mmCIF file with all atom_site columns, C-alpha atoms in Angstrom:
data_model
loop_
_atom_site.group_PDB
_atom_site.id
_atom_site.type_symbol
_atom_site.label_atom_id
_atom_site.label_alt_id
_atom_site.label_comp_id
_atom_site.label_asym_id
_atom_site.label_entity_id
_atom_site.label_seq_id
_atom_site.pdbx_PDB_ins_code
_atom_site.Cartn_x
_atom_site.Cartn_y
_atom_site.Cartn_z
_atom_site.occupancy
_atom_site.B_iso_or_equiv
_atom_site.pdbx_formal_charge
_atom_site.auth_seq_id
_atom_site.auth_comp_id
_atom_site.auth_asym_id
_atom_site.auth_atom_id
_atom_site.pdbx_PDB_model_num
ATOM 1   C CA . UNK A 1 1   ? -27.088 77.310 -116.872 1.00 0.00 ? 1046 UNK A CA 1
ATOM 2   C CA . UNK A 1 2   ? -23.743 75.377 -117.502 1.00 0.00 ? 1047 UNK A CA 1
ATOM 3   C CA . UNK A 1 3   ? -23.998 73.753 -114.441 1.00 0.00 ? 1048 UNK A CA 1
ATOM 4   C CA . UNK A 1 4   ? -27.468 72.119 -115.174 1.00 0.00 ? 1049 UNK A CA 1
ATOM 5   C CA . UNK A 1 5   ? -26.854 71.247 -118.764 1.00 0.00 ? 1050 UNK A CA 1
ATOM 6   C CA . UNK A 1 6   ? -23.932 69.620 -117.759 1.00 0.00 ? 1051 UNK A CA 1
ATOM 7   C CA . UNK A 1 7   ? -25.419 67.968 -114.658 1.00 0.00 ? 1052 UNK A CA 1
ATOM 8   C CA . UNK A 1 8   ? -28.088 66.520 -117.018 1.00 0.00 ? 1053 UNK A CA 1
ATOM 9   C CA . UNK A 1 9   ? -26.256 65.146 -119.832 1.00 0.00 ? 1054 UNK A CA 1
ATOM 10  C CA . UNK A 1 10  ? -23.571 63.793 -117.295 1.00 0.00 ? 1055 UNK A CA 1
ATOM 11  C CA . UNK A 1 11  ? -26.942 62.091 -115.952 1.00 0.00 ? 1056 UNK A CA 1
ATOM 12  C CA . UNK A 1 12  ? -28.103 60.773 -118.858 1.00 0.00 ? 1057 UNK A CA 1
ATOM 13  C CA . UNK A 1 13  ? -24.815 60.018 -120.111 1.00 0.00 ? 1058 UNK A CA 1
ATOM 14  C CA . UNK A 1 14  ? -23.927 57.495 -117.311 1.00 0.00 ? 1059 UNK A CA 1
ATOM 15  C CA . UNK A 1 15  ? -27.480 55.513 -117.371 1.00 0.00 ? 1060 UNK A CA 1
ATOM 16  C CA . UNK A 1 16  ? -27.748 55.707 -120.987 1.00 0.00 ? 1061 UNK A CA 1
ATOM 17  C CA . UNK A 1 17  ? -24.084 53.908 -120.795 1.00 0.00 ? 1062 UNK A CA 1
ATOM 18  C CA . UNK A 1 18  ? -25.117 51.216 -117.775 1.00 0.00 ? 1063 UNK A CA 1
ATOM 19  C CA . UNK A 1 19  ? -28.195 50.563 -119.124 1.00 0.00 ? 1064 UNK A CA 1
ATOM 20  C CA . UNK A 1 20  ? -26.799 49.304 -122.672 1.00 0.00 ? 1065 UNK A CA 1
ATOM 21  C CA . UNK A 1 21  ? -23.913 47.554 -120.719 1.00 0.00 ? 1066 UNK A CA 1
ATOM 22  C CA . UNK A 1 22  ? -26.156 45.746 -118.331 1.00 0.00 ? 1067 UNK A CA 1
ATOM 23  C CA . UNK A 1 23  ? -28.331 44.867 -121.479 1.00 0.00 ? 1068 UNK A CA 1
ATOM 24  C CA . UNK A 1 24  ? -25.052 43.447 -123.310 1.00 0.00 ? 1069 UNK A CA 1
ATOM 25  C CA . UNK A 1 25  ? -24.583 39.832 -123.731 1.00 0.00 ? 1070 UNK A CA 1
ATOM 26  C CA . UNK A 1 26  ? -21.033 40.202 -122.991 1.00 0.00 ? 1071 UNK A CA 1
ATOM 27  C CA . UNK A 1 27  ? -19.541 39.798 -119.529 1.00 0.00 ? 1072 UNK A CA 1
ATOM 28  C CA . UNK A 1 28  ? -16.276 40.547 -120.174 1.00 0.00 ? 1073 UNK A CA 1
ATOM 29  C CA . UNK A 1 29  ? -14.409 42.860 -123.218 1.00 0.00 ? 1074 UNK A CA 1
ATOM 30  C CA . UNK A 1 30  ? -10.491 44.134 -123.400 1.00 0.00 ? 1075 UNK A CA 1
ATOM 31  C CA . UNK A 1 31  ? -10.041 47.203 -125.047 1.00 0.00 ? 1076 UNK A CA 1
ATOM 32  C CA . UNK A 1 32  ? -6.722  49.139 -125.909 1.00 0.00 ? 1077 UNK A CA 1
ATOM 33  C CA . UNK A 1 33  ? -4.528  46.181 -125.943 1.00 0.00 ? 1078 UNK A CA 1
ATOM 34  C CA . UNK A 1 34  ? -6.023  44.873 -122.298 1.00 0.00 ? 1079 UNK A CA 1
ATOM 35  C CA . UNK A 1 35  ? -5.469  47.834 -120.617 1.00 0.00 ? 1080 UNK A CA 1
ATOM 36  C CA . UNK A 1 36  ? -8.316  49.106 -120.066 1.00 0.00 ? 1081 UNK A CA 1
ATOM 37  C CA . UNK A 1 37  ? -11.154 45.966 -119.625 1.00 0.00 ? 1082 UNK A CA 1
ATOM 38  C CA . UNK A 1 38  ? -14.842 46.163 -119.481 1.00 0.00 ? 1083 UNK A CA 1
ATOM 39  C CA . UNK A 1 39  ? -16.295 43.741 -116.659 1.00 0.00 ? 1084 UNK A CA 1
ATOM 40  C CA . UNK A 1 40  ? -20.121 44.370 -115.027 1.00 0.00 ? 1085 UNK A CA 1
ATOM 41  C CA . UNK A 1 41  ? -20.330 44.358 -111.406 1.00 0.00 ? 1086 UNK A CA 1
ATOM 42  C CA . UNK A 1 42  ? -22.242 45.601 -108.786 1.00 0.00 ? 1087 UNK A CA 1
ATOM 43  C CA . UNK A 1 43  ? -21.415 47.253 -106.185 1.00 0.00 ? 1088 UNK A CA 1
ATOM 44  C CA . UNK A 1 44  ? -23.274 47.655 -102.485 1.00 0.00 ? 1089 UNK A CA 1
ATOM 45  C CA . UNK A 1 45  ? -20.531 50.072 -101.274 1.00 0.00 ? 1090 UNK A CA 1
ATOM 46  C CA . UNK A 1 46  ? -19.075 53.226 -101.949 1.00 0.00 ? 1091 UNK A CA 1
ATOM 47  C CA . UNK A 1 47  ? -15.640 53.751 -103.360 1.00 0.00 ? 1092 UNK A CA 1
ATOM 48  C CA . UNK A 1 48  ? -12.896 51.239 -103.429 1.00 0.00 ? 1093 UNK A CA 1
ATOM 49  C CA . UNK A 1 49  ? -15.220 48.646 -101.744 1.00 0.00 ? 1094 UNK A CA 1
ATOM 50  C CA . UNK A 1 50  ? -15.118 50.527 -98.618  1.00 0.00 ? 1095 UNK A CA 1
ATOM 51  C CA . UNK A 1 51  ? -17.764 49.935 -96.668  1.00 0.00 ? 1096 UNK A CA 1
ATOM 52  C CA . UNK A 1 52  ? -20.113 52.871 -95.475  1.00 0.00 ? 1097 UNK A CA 1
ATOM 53  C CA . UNK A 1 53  ? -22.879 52.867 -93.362  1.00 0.00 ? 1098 UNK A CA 1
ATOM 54  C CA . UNK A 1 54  ? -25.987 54.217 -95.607  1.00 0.00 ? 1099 UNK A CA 1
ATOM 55  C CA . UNK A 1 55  ? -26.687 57.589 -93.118  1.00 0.00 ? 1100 UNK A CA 1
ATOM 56  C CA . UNK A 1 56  ? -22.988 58.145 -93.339  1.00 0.00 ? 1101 UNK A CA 1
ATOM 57  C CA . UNK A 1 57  ? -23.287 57.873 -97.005  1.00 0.00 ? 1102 UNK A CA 1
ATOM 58  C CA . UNK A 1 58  ? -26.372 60.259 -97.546  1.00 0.00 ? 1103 UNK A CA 1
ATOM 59  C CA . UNK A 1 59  ? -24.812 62.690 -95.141  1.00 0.00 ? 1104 UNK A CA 1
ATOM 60  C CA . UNK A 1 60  ? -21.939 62.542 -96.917  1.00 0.00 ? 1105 UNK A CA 1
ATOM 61  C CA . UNK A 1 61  ? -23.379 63.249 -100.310 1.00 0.00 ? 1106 UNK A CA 1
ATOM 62  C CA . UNK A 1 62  ? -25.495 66.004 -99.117  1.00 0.00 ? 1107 UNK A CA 1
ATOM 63  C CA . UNK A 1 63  ? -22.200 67.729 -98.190  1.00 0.00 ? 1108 UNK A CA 1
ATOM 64  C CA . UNK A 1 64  ? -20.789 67.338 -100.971 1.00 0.00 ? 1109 UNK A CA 1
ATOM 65  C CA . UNK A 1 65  ? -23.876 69.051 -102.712 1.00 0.00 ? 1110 UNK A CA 1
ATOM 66  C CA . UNK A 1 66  ? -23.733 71.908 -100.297 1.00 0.00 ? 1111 UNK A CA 1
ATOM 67  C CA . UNK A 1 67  ? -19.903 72.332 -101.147 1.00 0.00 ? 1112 UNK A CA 1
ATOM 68  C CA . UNK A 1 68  ? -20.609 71.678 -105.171 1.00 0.00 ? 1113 UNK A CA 1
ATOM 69  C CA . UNK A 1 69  ? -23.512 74.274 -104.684 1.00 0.00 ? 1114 UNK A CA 1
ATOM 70  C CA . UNK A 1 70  ? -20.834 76.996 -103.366 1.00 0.00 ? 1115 UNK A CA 1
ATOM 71  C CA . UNK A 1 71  ? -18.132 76.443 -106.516 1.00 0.00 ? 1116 UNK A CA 1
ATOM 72  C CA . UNK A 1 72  ? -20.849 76.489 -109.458 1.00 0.00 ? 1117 UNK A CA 1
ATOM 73  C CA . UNK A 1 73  ? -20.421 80.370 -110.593 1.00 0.00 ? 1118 UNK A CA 1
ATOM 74  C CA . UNK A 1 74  ? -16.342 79.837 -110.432 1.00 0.00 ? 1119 UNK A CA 1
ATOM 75  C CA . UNK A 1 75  ? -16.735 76.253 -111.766 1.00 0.00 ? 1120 UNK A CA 1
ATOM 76  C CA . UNK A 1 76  ? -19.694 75.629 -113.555 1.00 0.00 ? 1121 UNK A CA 1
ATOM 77  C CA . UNK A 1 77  ? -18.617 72.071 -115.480 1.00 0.00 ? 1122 UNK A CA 1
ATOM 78  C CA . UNK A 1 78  ? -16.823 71.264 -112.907 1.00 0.00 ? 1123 UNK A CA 1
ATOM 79  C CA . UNK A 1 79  ? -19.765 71.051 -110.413 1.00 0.00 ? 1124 UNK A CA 1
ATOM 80  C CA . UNK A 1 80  ? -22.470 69.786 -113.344 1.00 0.00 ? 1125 UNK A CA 1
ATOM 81  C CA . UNK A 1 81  ? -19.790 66.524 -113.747 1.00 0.00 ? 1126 UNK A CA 1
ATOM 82  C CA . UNK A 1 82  ? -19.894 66.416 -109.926 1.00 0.00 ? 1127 UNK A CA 1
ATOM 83  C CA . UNK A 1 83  ? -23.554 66.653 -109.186 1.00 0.00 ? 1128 UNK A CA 1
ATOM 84  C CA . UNK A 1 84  ? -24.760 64.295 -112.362 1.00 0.00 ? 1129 UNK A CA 1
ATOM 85  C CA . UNK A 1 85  ? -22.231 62.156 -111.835 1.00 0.00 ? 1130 UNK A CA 1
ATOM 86  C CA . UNK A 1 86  ? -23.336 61.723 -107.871 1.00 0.00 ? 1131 UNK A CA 1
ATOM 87  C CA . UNK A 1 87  ? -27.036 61.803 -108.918 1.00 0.00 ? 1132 UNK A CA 1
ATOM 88  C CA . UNK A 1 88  ? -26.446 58.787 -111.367 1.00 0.00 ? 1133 UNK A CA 1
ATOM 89  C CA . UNK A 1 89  ? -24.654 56.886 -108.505 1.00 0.00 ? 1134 UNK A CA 1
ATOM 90  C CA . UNK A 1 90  ? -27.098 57.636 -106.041 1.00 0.00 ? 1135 UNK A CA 1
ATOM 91  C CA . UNK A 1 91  ? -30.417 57.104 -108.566 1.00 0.00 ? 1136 UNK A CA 1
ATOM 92  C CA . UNK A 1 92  ? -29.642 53.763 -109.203 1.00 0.00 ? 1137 UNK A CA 1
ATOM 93  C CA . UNK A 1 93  ? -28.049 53.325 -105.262 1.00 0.00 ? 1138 UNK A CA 1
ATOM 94  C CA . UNK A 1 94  ? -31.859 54.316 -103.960 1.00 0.00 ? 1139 UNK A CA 1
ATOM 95  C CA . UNK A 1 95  ? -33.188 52.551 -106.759 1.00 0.00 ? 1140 UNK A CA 1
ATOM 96  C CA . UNK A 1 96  ? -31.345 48.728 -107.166 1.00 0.00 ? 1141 UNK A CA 1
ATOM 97  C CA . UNK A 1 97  ? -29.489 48.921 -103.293 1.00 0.00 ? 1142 UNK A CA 1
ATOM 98  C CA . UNK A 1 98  ? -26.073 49.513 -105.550 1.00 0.00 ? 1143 UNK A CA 1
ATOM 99  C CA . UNK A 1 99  ? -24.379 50.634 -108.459 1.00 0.00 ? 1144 UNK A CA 1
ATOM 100 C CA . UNK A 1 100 ? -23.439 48.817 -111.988 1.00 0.00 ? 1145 UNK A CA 1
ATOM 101 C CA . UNK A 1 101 ? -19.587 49.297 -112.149 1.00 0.00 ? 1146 UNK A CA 1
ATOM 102 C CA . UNK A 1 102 ? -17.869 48.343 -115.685 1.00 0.00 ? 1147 UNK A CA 1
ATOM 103 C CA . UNK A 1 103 ? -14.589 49.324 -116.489 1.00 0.00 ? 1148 UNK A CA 1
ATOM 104 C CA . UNK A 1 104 ? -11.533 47.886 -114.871 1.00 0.00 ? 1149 UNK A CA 1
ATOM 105 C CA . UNK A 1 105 ? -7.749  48.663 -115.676 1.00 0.00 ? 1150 UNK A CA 1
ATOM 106 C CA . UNK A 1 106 ? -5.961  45.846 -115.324 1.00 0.00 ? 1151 UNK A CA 1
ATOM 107 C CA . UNK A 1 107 ? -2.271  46.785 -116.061 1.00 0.00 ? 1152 UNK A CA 1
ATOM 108 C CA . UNK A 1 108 ? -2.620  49.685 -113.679 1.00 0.00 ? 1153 UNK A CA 1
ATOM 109 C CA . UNK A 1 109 ? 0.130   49.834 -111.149 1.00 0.00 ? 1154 UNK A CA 1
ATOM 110 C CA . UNK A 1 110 ? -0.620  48.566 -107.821 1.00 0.00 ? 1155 UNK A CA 1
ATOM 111 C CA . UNK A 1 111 ? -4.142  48.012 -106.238 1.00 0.00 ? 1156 UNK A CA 1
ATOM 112 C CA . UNK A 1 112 ? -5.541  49.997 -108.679 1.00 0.00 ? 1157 UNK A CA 1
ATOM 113 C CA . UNK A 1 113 ? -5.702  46.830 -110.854 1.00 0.00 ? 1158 UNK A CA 1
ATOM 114 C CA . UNK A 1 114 ? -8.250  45.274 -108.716 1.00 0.00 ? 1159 UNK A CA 1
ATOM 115 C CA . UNK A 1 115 ? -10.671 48.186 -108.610 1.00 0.00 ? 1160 UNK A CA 1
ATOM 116 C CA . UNK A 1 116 ? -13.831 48.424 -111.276 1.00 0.00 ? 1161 UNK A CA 1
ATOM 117 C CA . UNK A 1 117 ? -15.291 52.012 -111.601 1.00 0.00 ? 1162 UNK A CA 1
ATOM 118 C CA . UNK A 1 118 ? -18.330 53.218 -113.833 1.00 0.00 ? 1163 UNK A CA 1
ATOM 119 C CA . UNK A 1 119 ? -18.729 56.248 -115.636 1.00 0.00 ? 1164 UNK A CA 1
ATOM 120 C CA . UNK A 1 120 ? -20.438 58.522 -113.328 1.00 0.00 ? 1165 UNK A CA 1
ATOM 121 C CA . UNK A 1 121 ? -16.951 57.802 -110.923 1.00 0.00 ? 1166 UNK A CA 1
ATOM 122 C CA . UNK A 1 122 ? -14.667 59.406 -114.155 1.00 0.00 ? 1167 UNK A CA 1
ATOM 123 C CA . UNK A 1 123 ? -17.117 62.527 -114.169 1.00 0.00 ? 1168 UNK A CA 1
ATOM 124 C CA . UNK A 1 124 ? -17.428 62.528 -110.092 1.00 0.00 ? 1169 UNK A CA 1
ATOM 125 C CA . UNK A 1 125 ? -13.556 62.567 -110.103 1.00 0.00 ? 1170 UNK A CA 1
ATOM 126 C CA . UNK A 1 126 ? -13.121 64.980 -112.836 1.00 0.00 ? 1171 UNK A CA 1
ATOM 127 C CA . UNK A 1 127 ? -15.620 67.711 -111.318 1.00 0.00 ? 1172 UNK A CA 1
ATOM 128 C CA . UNK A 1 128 ? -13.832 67.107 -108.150 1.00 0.00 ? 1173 UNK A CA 1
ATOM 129 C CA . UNK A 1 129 ? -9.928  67.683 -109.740 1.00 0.00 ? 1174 UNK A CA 1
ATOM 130 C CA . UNK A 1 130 ? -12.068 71.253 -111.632 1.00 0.00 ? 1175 UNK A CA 1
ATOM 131 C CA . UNK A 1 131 ? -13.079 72.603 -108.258 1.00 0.00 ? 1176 UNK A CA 1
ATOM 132 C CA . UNK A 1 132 ? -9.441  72.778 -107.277 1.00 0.00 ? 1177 UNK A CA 1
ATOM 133 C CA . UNK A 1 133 ? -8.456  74.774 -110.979 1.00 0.00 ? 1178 UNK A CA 1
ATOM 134 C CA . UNK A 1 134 ? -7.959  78.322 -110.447 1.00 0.00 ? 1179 UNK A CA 1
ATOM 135 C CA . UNK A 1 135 ? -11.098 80.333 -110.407 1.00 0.00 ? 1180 UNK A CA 1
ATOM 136 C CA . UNK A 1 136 ? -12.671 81.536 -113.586 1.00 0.00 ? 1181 UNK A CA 1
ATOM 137 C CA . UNK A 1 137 ? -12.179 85.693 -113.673 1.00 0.00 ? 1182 UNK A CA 1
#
């Protein structure tokens, strides 16, 4: 049961967040002194502007359910963030031919700088780090 409830307000979360974003008359806003900057783009590809055949991609994801699927009695958040996270992405992906990405960190070291993520990416990435915690007793 943790898994969906988290899977769904993940879900939610992220559109609710790119839909008032893409509705915003701003274009551009710095937050935390300019390190962390909010700039709306869209993306075709998948992460890091690496570019991935579509079939790749949907095979791809649908590993990466069967593998969330496995952890969710040892990691139930963890795999919720995962799977609403990826269902966000991929909902608007199959709906708009890519995502809305938002929030940029420019004084990041290196390349990072350049990249813009969204939020379904933070909870993708954070269910992904949970899966590797030590299993729940």
């Amino acid at each position: 049961m943790k898994t969906v409830l988290t899977g769904l307000g993940t879900f939610a979360v992220c559109n609710a967040a790119r839909w008032y974003l893409d509705r915003s008359s701003r274009t551009e806003t710095e937050l935390a002194g300019g390190r962390v900057r909010l700039t709306a783009l869209r993306n075709a590809q998948a992460a890091f502007g690496v570019r991935v055949p579509s079939r790749v991609l949907g095979a791809l994801s649908i590993a990466a359910l069967g593998v969330a699927c496995t952890q969710r009695r040892a990691h139930p958040v963890s795999t919720g963030l995962l799977l609403g996270g990826g269902a966000a992405n991929l909902a608007e992906r199959l709906d708009k031919g890519s995502v809305y990405d938002y929030v940029q960190f420019p004084k990041a070291p290196g390349r990072l700088k350049h990249y813009v993520f969204n939020l379904a990416d933070f909870a993708i990435l954070s269910g992904c780090a949970g899966l590797f915690l030590p299993r729940k007793k």
